[in-house]
Coordinates of C-alpha atoms in Angstrom, one line a residue:
M741 CA 0.0 0.0 0.0
T742 CA 1.3 3.4 -0.9
R743 CA 1.7 5.4 2.3
S744 CA 3.8 8.3 1.1
I745 CA 4.5 10.1 -2.1
R746 CA 7.1 12.6 -3.2
L747 CA 5.6 15.5 -4.9
R748 CA 7.3 18.0 -7.2
P749 CA 7.0 21.6 -6.0
W750 CA 4.2 22.4 -8.6
Q751 CA 2.3 19.3 -7.5
K752 CA 2.4 20.3 -3.9
T753 CA 1.3 23.9 -4.7
A754 CA -1.5 22.6 -6.9
L755 CA -2.6 20.1 -4.2
D756 CA -2.6 22.9 -1.5
R757 CA -4.8 25.1 -3.8
F758 CA -7.1 22.1 -4.5
I759 CA -7.5 21.4 -0.8
A760 CA -8.2 25.1 -0.1
S761 CA -10.8 25.3 -2.8
S762 CA -14.4 25.3 -1.7
T763 CA -16.0 24.8 -5.1
P764 CA -16.8 21.3 -6.4
D765 CA -14.8 21.9 -9.7
F766 CA -11.1 22.4 -10.1
L767 CA -9.3 22.8 -13.4
A768 CA -5.5 22.1 -13.4
V769 CA -3.6 22.9 -16.6
A770 CA -0.1 21.4 -16.6
T771 CA 2.3 20.7 -19.5
P772 CA 2.6 17.1 -20.7
G773 CA 5.1 15.1 -18.8
A774 CA 4.9 17.2 -15.7
G775 CA 3.1 14.6 -13.6
K776 CA -0.6 15.4 -13.8
T777 CA -1.5 11.8 -13.0
T778 CA 0.5 11.8 -9.7
F779 CA -1.1 15.1 -8.7
A780 CA -4.6 13.9 -9.5
L781 CA -4.3 10.5 -7.6
T782 CA -2.7 12.2 -4.6
A783 CA -5.7 14.6 -4.6
A784 CA -8.0 11.6 -4.9
R785 CA -6.4 9.8 -1.9
H786 CA -6.7 13.0 0.2
R787 CA -10.3 13.6 -0.6
L788 CA -11.4 10.0 -0.3
A789 CA -9.8 9.8 3.1
E790 CA -11.9 12.8 4.2
R791 CA -15.0 11.6 2.5
P792 CA -15.0 7.9 1.4
G793 CA -16.7 7.3 -1.9
R794 CA -16.1 6.0 -5.4
L795 CA -13.4 7.2 -7.7
V796 CA -14.3 7.6 -11.4
V797 CA -11.7 8.6 -14.1
V798 CA -12.7 9.6 -17.6
A799 CA -9.9 9.2 -20.1
P800 CA -9.7 10.0 -23.9
T801 CA -8.9 6.5 -25.2
A802 CA -9.3 2.8 -24.3
H803 CA -5.5 2.5 -24.0
L804 CA -5.4 5.2 -21.4
K805 CA -8.0 3.4 -19.3
Q806 CA -5.5 0.7 -18.7
Q807 CA -2.8 3.2 -18.0
W808 CA -4.9 5.0 -15.4
A809 CA -5.8 1.7 -13.7
H810 CA -2.2 0.7 -13.4
A811 CA -1.3 4.2 -12.1
A812 CA -4.1 4.1 -9.5
A813 CA -3.0 0.7 -8.3
R814 CA 0.3 2.2 -7.3
F815 CA -1.7 4.4 -5.0
A816 CA -3.6 1.3 -3.6
L817 CA -6.7 2.5 -5.5
H818 CA -8.4 -0.3 -7.5
L819 CA -10.2 0.8 -10.6
D820 CA -12.1 -1.3 -13.2
P821 CA -11.0 -0.3 -16.7
S822 CA -13.4 -2.9 -18.3
W823 CA -16.6 -1.4 -16.8
A824 CA -19.6 -1.4 -19.1
A825 CA -23.1 -0.2 -18.6
S826 CA -24.4 -3.8 -19.0
D827 CA -22.2 -5.1 -16.1
G828 CA -24.5 -4.2 -13.3
S829 CA -23.2 -2.9 -10.0
L830 CA -19.5 -2.2 -9.5
A831 CA -17.9 -5.1 -7.6
P832 CA -17.4 -4.2 -3.9
D833 CA -13.7 -4.9 -4.0
M834 CA -13.1 -2.0 -6.5
H835 CA -12.7 1.7 -5.5
G836 CA -14.2 2.8 -8.8
L837 CA -13.9 2.6 -12.6
V838 CA -12.2 4.1 -15.6
T839 CA -14.3 5.0 -18.7
T840 CA -13.9 7.1 -21.8
Y841 CA -15.6 10.2 -23.1
Q842 CA -17.2 8.2 -25.9
Q843 CA -18.5 5.6 -23.4
V844 CA -20.0 8.4 -21.2
A845 CA -21.9 9.7 -24.3
T846 CA -23.7 6.3 -24.5
S847 CA -23.9 5.4 -20.8
A848 CA -24.5 8.6 -19.0
A849 CA -27.6 7.3 -17.2
A850 CA -25.8 4.2 -16.0
L851 CA -22.9 6.3 -14.7
R852 CA -25.0 8.6 -12.6
G853 CA -25.2 5.9 -9.9
P854 CA -21.5 5.2 -9.5
A855 CA -20.7 8.9 -9.9
H856 CA -23.1 10.2 -7.2
G857 CA -21.0 11.5 -4.4
A858 CA -17.8 10.3 -6.1
F859 CA -14.5 11.9 -6.8
V860 CA -14.3 12.3 -10.6
I861 CA -11.1 13.0 -12.6
F862 CA -11.5 14.2 -16.2
D863 CA -8.3 13.5 -18.1
E864 CA -7.7 16.0 -20.9
L865 CA -11.1 17.6 -20.4
H866 CA -11.1 19.4 -23.8
H867 CA -12.3 16.1 -25.3
A868 CA -15.7 16.8 -23.7
A869 CA -16.1 19.3 -26.6
D870 CA -15.3 16.9 -29.4
D871 CA -19.0 16.4 -29.9
R872 CA -21.9 18.6 -28.7
A873 CA -23.7 15.5 -27.3
W874 CA -20.6 14.5 -25.3
G875 CA -20.7 17.7 -23.2
D876 CA -24.4 17.1 -22.4
A877 CA -23.8 13.5 -21.4
I878 CA -20.9 14.4 -19.1
R879 CA -23.0 17.0 -17.4
H880 CA -25.8 14.5 -16.9
A881 CA -23.5 11.7 -15.7
F882 CA -21.4 13.7 -13.2
E883 CA -23.5 16.6 -11.9
G884 CA -24.0 14.6 -8.7
A885 CA -20.3 14.1 -8.0
D886 CA -18.7 15.3 -4.8
R887 CA -15.6 16.8 -6.4
R888 CA -14.6 17.0 -10.1
L889 CA -10.9 17.5 -10.9
A890 CA -10.3 18.4 -14.6
L891 CA -6.8 18.0 -16.1
S892 CA -5.5 19.4 -19.3
G893 CA -2.0 19.5 -20.8
T894 CA -3.1 21.6 -23.8
P895 CA -5.2 24.5 -22.7
F896 CA -6.7 25.5 -26.0
R897 CA -8.9 24.1 -28.7
S898 CA -9.5 24.5 -32.4
D899 CA -13.3 24.5 -32.0
T900 CA -15.7 26.7 -30.1
R901 CA -17.9 24.4 -28.0
S902 CA -18.2 25.1 -24.3
I903 CA -17.2 22.5 -21.8
P904 CA -19.1 21.4 -18.7
F905 CA -17.8 22.2 -15.3
V906 CA -15.4 24.8 -16.6
D907 CA -15.3 28.3 -15.1
Y908 CA -15.5 30.7 -18.0
H909 CA -14.6 34.3 -17.7
L910 CA -14.8 36.7 -20.7
D911 CA -15.3 33.7 -23.0
E912 CA -12.2 32.0 -21.8
A913 CA -11.8 29.1 -19.4
R914 CA -10.0 30.1 -16.2
P915 CA -7.8 27.4 -14.7
D916 CA -7.6 27.1 -11.0
F917 CA -3.9 26.2 -11.4
E918 CA -1.6 26.5 -14.4
Y919 CA 1.9 25.1 -14.9
G920 CA 3.4 25.7 -18.4
Y921 CA 6.2 24.2 -20.3
G922 CA 8.4 27.2 -19.6
D923 CA 7.7 26.9 -15.9
A924 CA 8.6 23.2 -16.0
L925 CA 11.9 23.9 -17.8
A926 CA 12.8 26.5 -15.3
D927 CA 12.1 24.2 -12.4
R928 CA 14.6 21.7 -13.9
R929 CA 14.4 17.9 -14.0
V930 CA 10.6 18.0 -14.7
V931 CA 10.5 18.0 -18.6
R932 CA 13.1 17.9 -21.4
P933 CA 13.9 20.7 -23.8
V934 CA 12.6 19.8 -27.2
Y935 CA 14.3 21.0 -30.4
F936 CA 12.7 21.2 -33.9
P937 CA 15.1 20.3 -36.8
R938 CA 13.3 21.5 -39.9
T939 CA 13.8 20.2 -43.4
S940 CA 12.8 22.2 -46.5
G941 CA 12.4 20.7 -50.0
Q942 CA 11.3 21.0 -53.6
M943 CA 7.9 19.4 -54.3
E944 CA 6.1 18.7 -57.5
W945 CA 2.6 17.3 -57.8
S946 CA -0.5 17.0 -60.0
A947 CA -3.3 19.0 -58.4
P948 CA -6.9 17.7 -58.4
D949 CA -7.8 20.0 -61.3
G950 CA -5.1 18.3 -63.4
T951 CA -2.5 21.1 -63.4
E952 CA 1.1 20.4 -62.5
Q953 CA 2.3 22.3 -59.5
G954 CA 5.8 22.9 -58.0
A955 CA 6.9 24.7 -54.8
S956 CA 9.3 24.7 -51.9
F957 CA 8.3 25.4 -48.3
D958 CA 9.5 29.0 -48.8
D959 CA 6.9 29.8 -51.4
D960 CA 3.7 31.6 -50.3
L961 CA 0.7 29.4 -51.3
D962 CA -3.0 29.4 -50.6
A963 CA -4.5 26.9 -48.1
A964 CA -5.3 24.3 -50.7
R965 CA -1.9 24.3 -52.4
S966 CA -0.1 24.5 -49.0
S967 CA -1.9 21.3 -48.0
Q968 CA -1.0 19.6 -51.3
R969 CA 2.6 20.6 -50.9
L970 CA 2.8 19.1 -47.4
R971 CA 1.1 15.9 -48.5
T972 CA 3.6 15.6 -51.4
A973 CA 6.6 16.0 -49.0
L974 CA 5.2 13.3 -46.7
S975 CA 4.5 10.9 -49.6
L976 CA 6.1 7.5 -49.6
E977 CA 6.8 8.0 -53.3
G978 CA 9.3 10.9 -53.0
E979 CA 12.7 11.2 -51.4
W980 CA 11.8 13.9 -48.9
L981 CA 10.5 11.5 -46.2
P982 CA 13.3 9.0 -46.5
T983 CA 15.8 11.8 -46.1
V984 CA 14.2 13.0 -42.9
L985 CA 13.8 9.5 -41.6
R986 CA 17.6 8.9 -42.2
A987 CA 18.4 12.1 -40.2
A988 CA 16.1 11.1 -37.4
N989 CA 17.4 7.6 -37.3
E990 CA 21.0 8.8 -37.1
R991 CA 20.0 11.1 -34.3
L992 CA 18.4 8.2 -32.4
V993 CA 21.4 6.0 -32.9
E994 CA 23.5 8.7 -31.4
V995 CA 21.2 9.1 -28.4
R996 CA 21.1 5.3 -27.9
R997 CA 24.9 5.3 -27.3
E998 CA 24.2 7.1 -24.0
Q999 CA 20.6 5.8 -23.4
P1000 CA 20.5 2.3 -24.9
D1001 CA 16.7 2.0 -24.6
A1002 CA 15.9 5.4 -26.2
G1003 CA 13.1 5.2 -28.7
G1004 CA 11.8 7.2 -31.7
L1005 CA 8.2 7.9 -32.7
V1006 CA 6.9 8.6 -36.2
I1007 CA 3.4 10.1 -36.4
A1008 CA 2.0 9.1 -39.8
T1009 CA -1.0 10.4 -41.8
D1010 CA -3.0 7.3 -42.0
Q1011 CA -2.8 3.5 -41.5
E1012 CA -1.4 2.8 -45.0
H1013 CA 1.1 5.6 -44.6
A1014 CA 2.2 4.1 -41.2
R1015 CA 2.8 0.7 -42.6
G1016 CA 4.8 2.2 -45.5
I1017 CA 7.0 4.1 -43.1
G1018 CA 7.6 1.0 -41.1
E1019 CA 8.7 -0.8 -44.3
L1020 CA 10.9 2.2 -45.2
L1021 CA 12.7 2.0 -41.9
R1022 CA 13.3 -1.7 -42.4
S1023 CA 14.3 -1.6 -46.1
R1024 CA 16.3 1.6 -46.2
F1025 CA 17.9 1.7 -42.8
G1026 CA 17.7 -1.9 -41.5
T1027 CA 15.9 -0.9 -38.3
R1028 CA 12.9 -2.5 -36.7
A1029 CA 9.7 -0.5 -36.1
A1030 CA 6.6 -1.4 -34.3
V1031 CA 3.6 -0.2 -36.4
V1032 CA 0.4 0.5 -34.4
T1033 CA -2.9 1.3 -36.1
S1034 CA -6.4 1.7 -34.7
D1035 CA -7.7 -1.3 -36.7
D1036 CA -5.5 -3.7 -34.7
P1037 CA -7.4 -5.0 -31.7
R1038 CA -4.1 -5.6 -30.0
A1039 CA -2.9 -2.0 -30.5
S1040 CA -2.9 -1.2 -26.8
M1041 CA -0.9 -4.3 -26.1
H1042 CA 1.7 -3.4 -28.7
I1043 CA 2.1 0.2 -27.3
A1044 CA 2.6 -1.2 -23.8
A1045 CA 5.2 -3.7 -25.1
F1046 CA 7.0 -0.9 -26.9
A1047 CA 7.0 1.3 -23.8
A1048 CA 8.5 -1.5 -21.7
G1049 CA 10.9 -2.8 -24.4
R1050 CA 14.0 -1.6 -26.2
Q1051 CA 12.8 -1.6 -29.8
P1052 CA 14.0 1.6 -31.6
W1053 CA 11.0 2.9 -33.5
L1054 CA 7.3 3.1 -33.1
V1055 CA 5.1 4.3 -36.0
A1056 CA 1.5 5.3 -35.3
V1057 CA -1.2 7.6 -36.5
R1058 CA -3.2 9.1 -33.6
M1059 CA -3.0 6.5 -30.9
V1060 CA 0.0 8.0 -29.1
S1061 CA -0.7 11.7 -29.7
E1062 CA -2.0 12.3 -26.3
G1063 CA -1.6 11.0 -22.8
V1064 CA 0.2 7.7 -23.7
D1065 CA 3.2 7.4 -21.3
I1066 CA 6.4 6.2 -23.1
P1067 CA 9.2 8.0 -21.2
R1068 CA 12.0 6.5 -23.3
L1069 CA 10.9 8.5 -26.5
R1070 CA 13.6 10.9 -27.4
V1071 CA 13.3 11.5 -31.1
G1072 CA 10.2 12.1 -33.2
V1073 CA 9.2 12.6 -36.8
Y1074 CA 6.1 14.7 -37.5
A1075 CA 5.0 13.0 -40.7
T1076 CA 1.3 13.8 -40.6
T1077 CA -0.8 16.3 -42.5
T1078 CA -2.7 17.2 -39.4
S1079 CA -1.4 20.6 -38.3
T1080 CA -3.8 21.9 -35.7
E1081 CA -2.1 23.5 -32.8
L1082 CA -3.8 21.1 -30.3
F1083 CA -2.5 18.0 -32.2
F1084 CA 1.0 19.4 -32.7
R1085 CA 1.4 20.2 -29.0
Q1086 CA 0.1 16.8 -28.0
A1087 CA 2.8 15.2 -30.3
V1088 CA 5.5 17.3 -28.7
G1089 CA 4.2 16.2 -25.3
R1090 CA 5.2 12.6 -26.1
L1091 CA 8.9 13.6 -26.1
V1092 CA 9.1 15.8 -23.0
R1093 CA 8.9 13.4 -20.0
W1094 CA 12.0 13.5 -17.8
T1095 CA 13.5 10.1 -17.0
R1096 CA 15.4 9.7 -13.8
G1097 CA 19.0 8.5 -14.2
V1098 CA 19.4 9.7 -17.8
P1099 CA 21.9 12.6 -18.3
R1100 CA 21.6 15.3 -21.0
Q1101 CA 17.9 14.8 -21.8
K1102 CA 17.3 16.8 -24.9
S1103 CA 14.6 15.6 -27.4
W1104 CA 14.1 16.3 -31.1
L1105 CA 11.0 16.5 -33.2
F1106 CA 11.9 16.5 -36.9
I1107 CA 9.3 18.6 -38.8
P1108 CA 8.6 19.7 -42.4
D1109 CA 9.6 23.4 -42.8
D1110 CA 6.0 24.1 -43.5
P1111 CA 5.1 27.7 -42.5
R1112 CA 2.3 26.5 -40.2
L1113 CA 4.4 24.0 -38.4
R1114 CA 7.2 26.4 -38.2
R1115 CA 5.0 28.9 -36.4
L1116 CA 3.7 26.3 -34.0
A1117 CA 7.2 25.2 -33.2
A1118 CA 8.2 28.8 -32.6
G1119 CA 5.2 29.2 -30.4
I1120 CA 6.3 26.4 -28.1
A1121 CA 9.7 28.0 -27.8
E1122 CA 8.2 31.4 -27.1
Q1123 CA 5.7 29.9 -24.7
R1124 CA 2.6 31.8 -25.8
R1125 CA -0.2 31.5 -23.4
H1126 CA -3.4 30.0 -24.5
S1127 CA -6.7 29.1 -22.9
L1128 CA -9.7 26.9 -23.7
A1129 CA -11.6 29.2 -26.0
R1130 CA -15.4 29.0 -25.8
R1131 CA -15.8 31.3 -28.9
E1132 CA -13.5 32.3 -31.6
R1133 CA -11.9 35.7 -31.0
P1134 CA -11.4 37.5 -34.3
T1135 CA -8.3 39.4 -33.1
E1136 CA -6.5 36.1 -32.2
R1137 CA -7.1 34.0 -35.4
N1138 CA -4.2 35.0 -37.6
G1139 CA -4.8 31.8 -39.6
L1140 CA -3.9 29.7 -36.5
D1141 CA -7.2 29.1 -34.8
D1142 CA -9.3 28.3 -37.8
P1143 CA -9.7 24.5 -38.1
G1144 CA -10.3 24.6 -41.8
A1145 CA -7.1 26.6 -42.4
L1146 CA -5.1 24.4 -40.1
D1147 CA -6.1 20.9 -41.0
P1148 CA -5.1 20.0 -44.6
A1149 CA -6.9 16.8 -44.4
G1150 CA -10.1 18.8 -44.8
V1151 CA -9.1 20.7 -47.9
E1152 CA -10.5 19.3 -51.1
E1153 CA -11.0 15.9 -49.5
E1154 CA -13.6 14.8 -52.1
Q1155 CA -11.1 15.3 -54.9
L1156 CA -8.1 13.7 -53.1
S1157 CA -8.2 10.7 -55.5
L1158 CA -7.2 13.1 -58.3
F1159 CA -4.1 14.3 -56.5
A1160 CA -0.8 12.7 -57.5
V1161 CA 2.7 13.1 -56.3
I1162 CA 5.4 13.7 -59.0
S1163 CA 8.5 14.2 -56.8
A1164 CA 9.6 15.4 -53.4
V1165 CA 13.3 16.2 -52.7
A1166 CA 14.6 17.4 -49.4
T1167 CA 16.9 20.4 -49.6
E1168 CA 18.6 22.2 -46.7
G1169 CA 17.6 21.5 -43.2
E1170 CA 17.5 23.7 -40.2
G1171 CA 19.2 22.0 -37.2
P1172 CA 18.3 22.2 -33.5
A1173 CA 20.5 25.3 -33.1
D1174 CA 17.7 27.1 -34.9
A1175 CA 15.5 26.6 -31.9
E1176 CA 15.7 28.6 -28.7
D1177 CA 18.5 27.2 -26.7
V1178 CA 16.8 26.8 -23.3
G1179 CA 19.7 24.6 -22.1
T1180 CA 19.5 21.2 -20.5
D1181 CA 20.2 19.9 -17.1
D1182 CA 23.0 17.4 -16.9
D1183 CA 22.2 16.4 -13.3
D1184 CA 20.3 13.2 -13.6
G1185 CA 19.2 13.1 -9.9
D1186 CA 15.8 14.0 -8.4
G1187 CA 14.7 17.6 -8.4
P1188 CA 13.4 19.3 -5.2
G1189 CA 10.3 17.8 -3.8
F1190 CA 8.0 17.3 -0.8
D1191 CA 7.4 14.0 0.9
L1192 CA 3.7 13.7 1.7
E1193 CA 2.1 11.1 4.0
L1194 CA -1.1 9.6 2.6
A1195 CA -4.1 8.6 4.6
P1196 CA -5.2 5.0 4.0
P1197 CA -7.5 4.5 1.0
P1198 CA -11.2 3.8 1.5
P1199 CA -11.8 0.3 2.8
L1200 CA -13.3 -2.2 0.5
A1201 CA -15.8 -4.9 1.3
G1202 CA -14.3 -8.4 1.7
V1203 CA -10.7 -7.1 1.4
V1204 CA -8.3 -7.5 4.3
P1205 CA -5.5 -4.9 4.2
G1206 CA -1.9 -6.3 4.1
R1207 CA -2.7 -9.6 2.4
G1208 CA 0.9 -9.9 1.3
L1209 CA 1.6 -12.5 -1.4
N1210 CA -2.1 -13.1 -2.0
D1211 CA -2.5 -9.6 -3.3
P1212 CA -2.4 -9.6 -7.1
L1213 CA -0.3 -6.4 -7.1
D1214 CA 2.7 -8.4 -5.9
A1215 CA 2.6 -10.2 -9.3
G1216 CA 2.6 -6.9 -11.2
L1217 CA -1.1 -7.0 -11.9
T1218 CA -3.9 -4.6 -11.0
R1219 CA -6.9 -6.0 -9.4
G1220 CA -8.7 -5.5 -12.7
D1221 CA -6.0 -7.6 -14.4
D1222 CA -6.4 -10.4 -11.9
K1223 CA -10.2 -10.4 -12.3
K1224 CA -9.9 -10.6 -16.1
R1225 CA -7.6 -13.6 -15.6
L1226 CA -10.0 -15.3 -13.2
R1227 CA -13.0 -14.5 -15.4
D1228 CA -11.2 -16.1 -18.4
L1229 CA -10.5 -19.2 -16.3
N1230 CA -14.1 -19.4 -15.1
A1231 CA -15.3 -19.1 -18.7
E1232 CA -13.0 -22.0 -19.7
L1233 CA -14.2 -24.0 -16.8
A1234 CA -17.8 -23.4 -17.8
R1235 CA -17.1 -24.7 -21.3
D1236 CA -15.5 -27.9 -19.9
L1237 CA -18.6 -28.4 -17.7
V1238 CA -21.0 -27.9 -20.6
R1239 CA -19.1 -30.7 -22.4
S1240 CA -19.0 -33.1 -19.4
T1241 CA -22.5 -32.5 -18.1
G1242 CA -24.5 -31.9 -21.2
W1243 CA -26.0 -28.8 -19.6
S1244 CA -26.4 -25.6 -21.5
H1245 CA -24.0 -22.6 -20.9
A1246 CA -26.8 -20.7 -19.1
Q1247 CA -27.5 -23.6 -16.8
V1248 CA -23.8 -24.2 -15.9
N1249 CA -23.2 -20.5 -15.2
R1250 CA -26.3 -20.2 -13.0
E1251 CA -25.2 -23.2 -11.0
L1252 CA -21.6 -21.9 -10.6
N1253 CA -23.0 -18.5 -9.5
R1254 CA -25.3 -20.3 -7.0
I1255 CA -22.6 -22.4 -5.4
A1256 CA -20.2 -19.4 -5.2
G1257 CA -22.8 -17.1 -3.8
V1258 CA -22.6 -14.5 -6.6
S1259 CA -25.4 -13.0 -8.7
R1260 CA -23.3 -12.0 -11.7
V1261 CA -19.7 -12.7 -12.7
T1262 CA -19.2 -9.0 -13.5
E1263 CA -20.1 -8.0 -10.0
A1264 CA -18.0 -10.7 -8.3
T1265 CA -15.0 -9.9 -6.1
V1266 CA -11.6 -11.5 -6.6
S1267 CA -12.2 -13.9 -3.6
Q1268 CA -15.7 -14.8 -5.1
L1269 CA -14.2 -15.5 -8.5
R1270 CA -11.6 -17.7 -6.9
L1271 CA -14.2 -19.5 -4.9
R1272 CA -16.3 -20.0 -8.0
L1273 CA -13.3 -21.5 -9.8
E1274 CA -12.5 -23.8 -6.9
K1275 CA -16.0 -25.1 -6.5
G1276 CA -16.5 -25.5 -10.2
T1277 CA -13.3 -27.4 -10.5
R1278 CA -14.5 -29.9 -7.9
W1279 CA -17.8 -30.2 -9.8
L1280 CA -15.9 -30.9 -13.0
S1281 CA -13.8 -33.6 -11.2
R1282 CA -16.9 -35.3 -9.9
S1283 CA -18.7 -35.2 -13.3
T1284 CA -15.8 -36.8 -15.1

């Protein structure tokens, strides 16, 4: 059981402000990699010790549900990442559940029960504005919560929908606590400085109207032709992309001499593009790449394996753009046509997490020298302040806050089949010295911090504290992981009993539930699942 935690200064300041707040809602904006999860779970432990109740976490993706469950387990908080509205009541040996914004949209009514009087954490709350109906569902599901802690690493959006439980002032969201990338760099040993090597080029393509076009990244083009130029540069058919991949791979090889497990990330445009980049890395440079696409049901497993392994490259589309924790990433290639500020900053956030014990922790994100991306990179270096905009502000647009102007994927989408790449050749590149030299901290020790004693987590029904070796956490599993394993074993046992007894699946499962004293497998505790398995095994032995 986690009894104490070491907090960074910003986490302690944010926690003090959260504790002092008398309102049910608290918005904390902190740069990616700064440790928002640790802050949030510490706040949860504190509040739940004062007022025991459920803990509900809302995450952007299914992969992040697992990540949150594992993080919470380190705080002795047991969350069910497999919860579904059809499961019935939450098992009494779980402190709460992890769900996604998309699930909330379809299960708001079912969540009102578990969320009533609960402590709720919204991870990357701006996702509540992805769809108008999502915001309404979130309000309906969580309006009865005791406290709502919203987290965001990217305090801005490219749309104009308002977000529930956010305090708006003069059409802007007002964070209760804010900790920016510049603040984290100044504090040292919190995040890494990121540099942006830029590569220009000469591109030629056949436009959808049949005309042949040619331009470099220095040429001033309208939005449609700018998008076509970027798509041409990133094409697998030209030489621009292999040139950039070569430079990025050489940088990664250099970094791995000092950090042998350092990894690289290529963010691709789509699934076909991702697979092609993986093949380029193999055929041109003889390096292995894990390719992760959303159509792969084992995608989350592949990301977790890459995070824990030593493979050099990961190629993905959107699955690792936000929140996914892979601290060993040091080099990135921005090979996607998505150029919204939100997405770009999320991509940068994958490279900034400080790793204890690793000296000289600079990171590099290789980008096309596209004017839009150039401005975004410069904006991170200059640390412009942004906030979650409820409405577009005409004086702040400048071509950067207009989703149509920023996302080339939306330009002439219907005629994309008529677009054809002729050639793409990389020319001069702008190295990391081009970026603002914010310096780097060669001290690989811990930064300053505060040791905080945690009150015990809320007690759970049927669970005896300090179970020692019987606790599934000792095997590196969360309680949810252990339950999934036991449910799978119970399902296999039920199939064996169907074959040996001639009963139907429904009859066998009803009898197993009866002799184990459970109403539904989804509501069973770990001990009940073990008892069900034990009694069912005896039944199988007698029947055979």
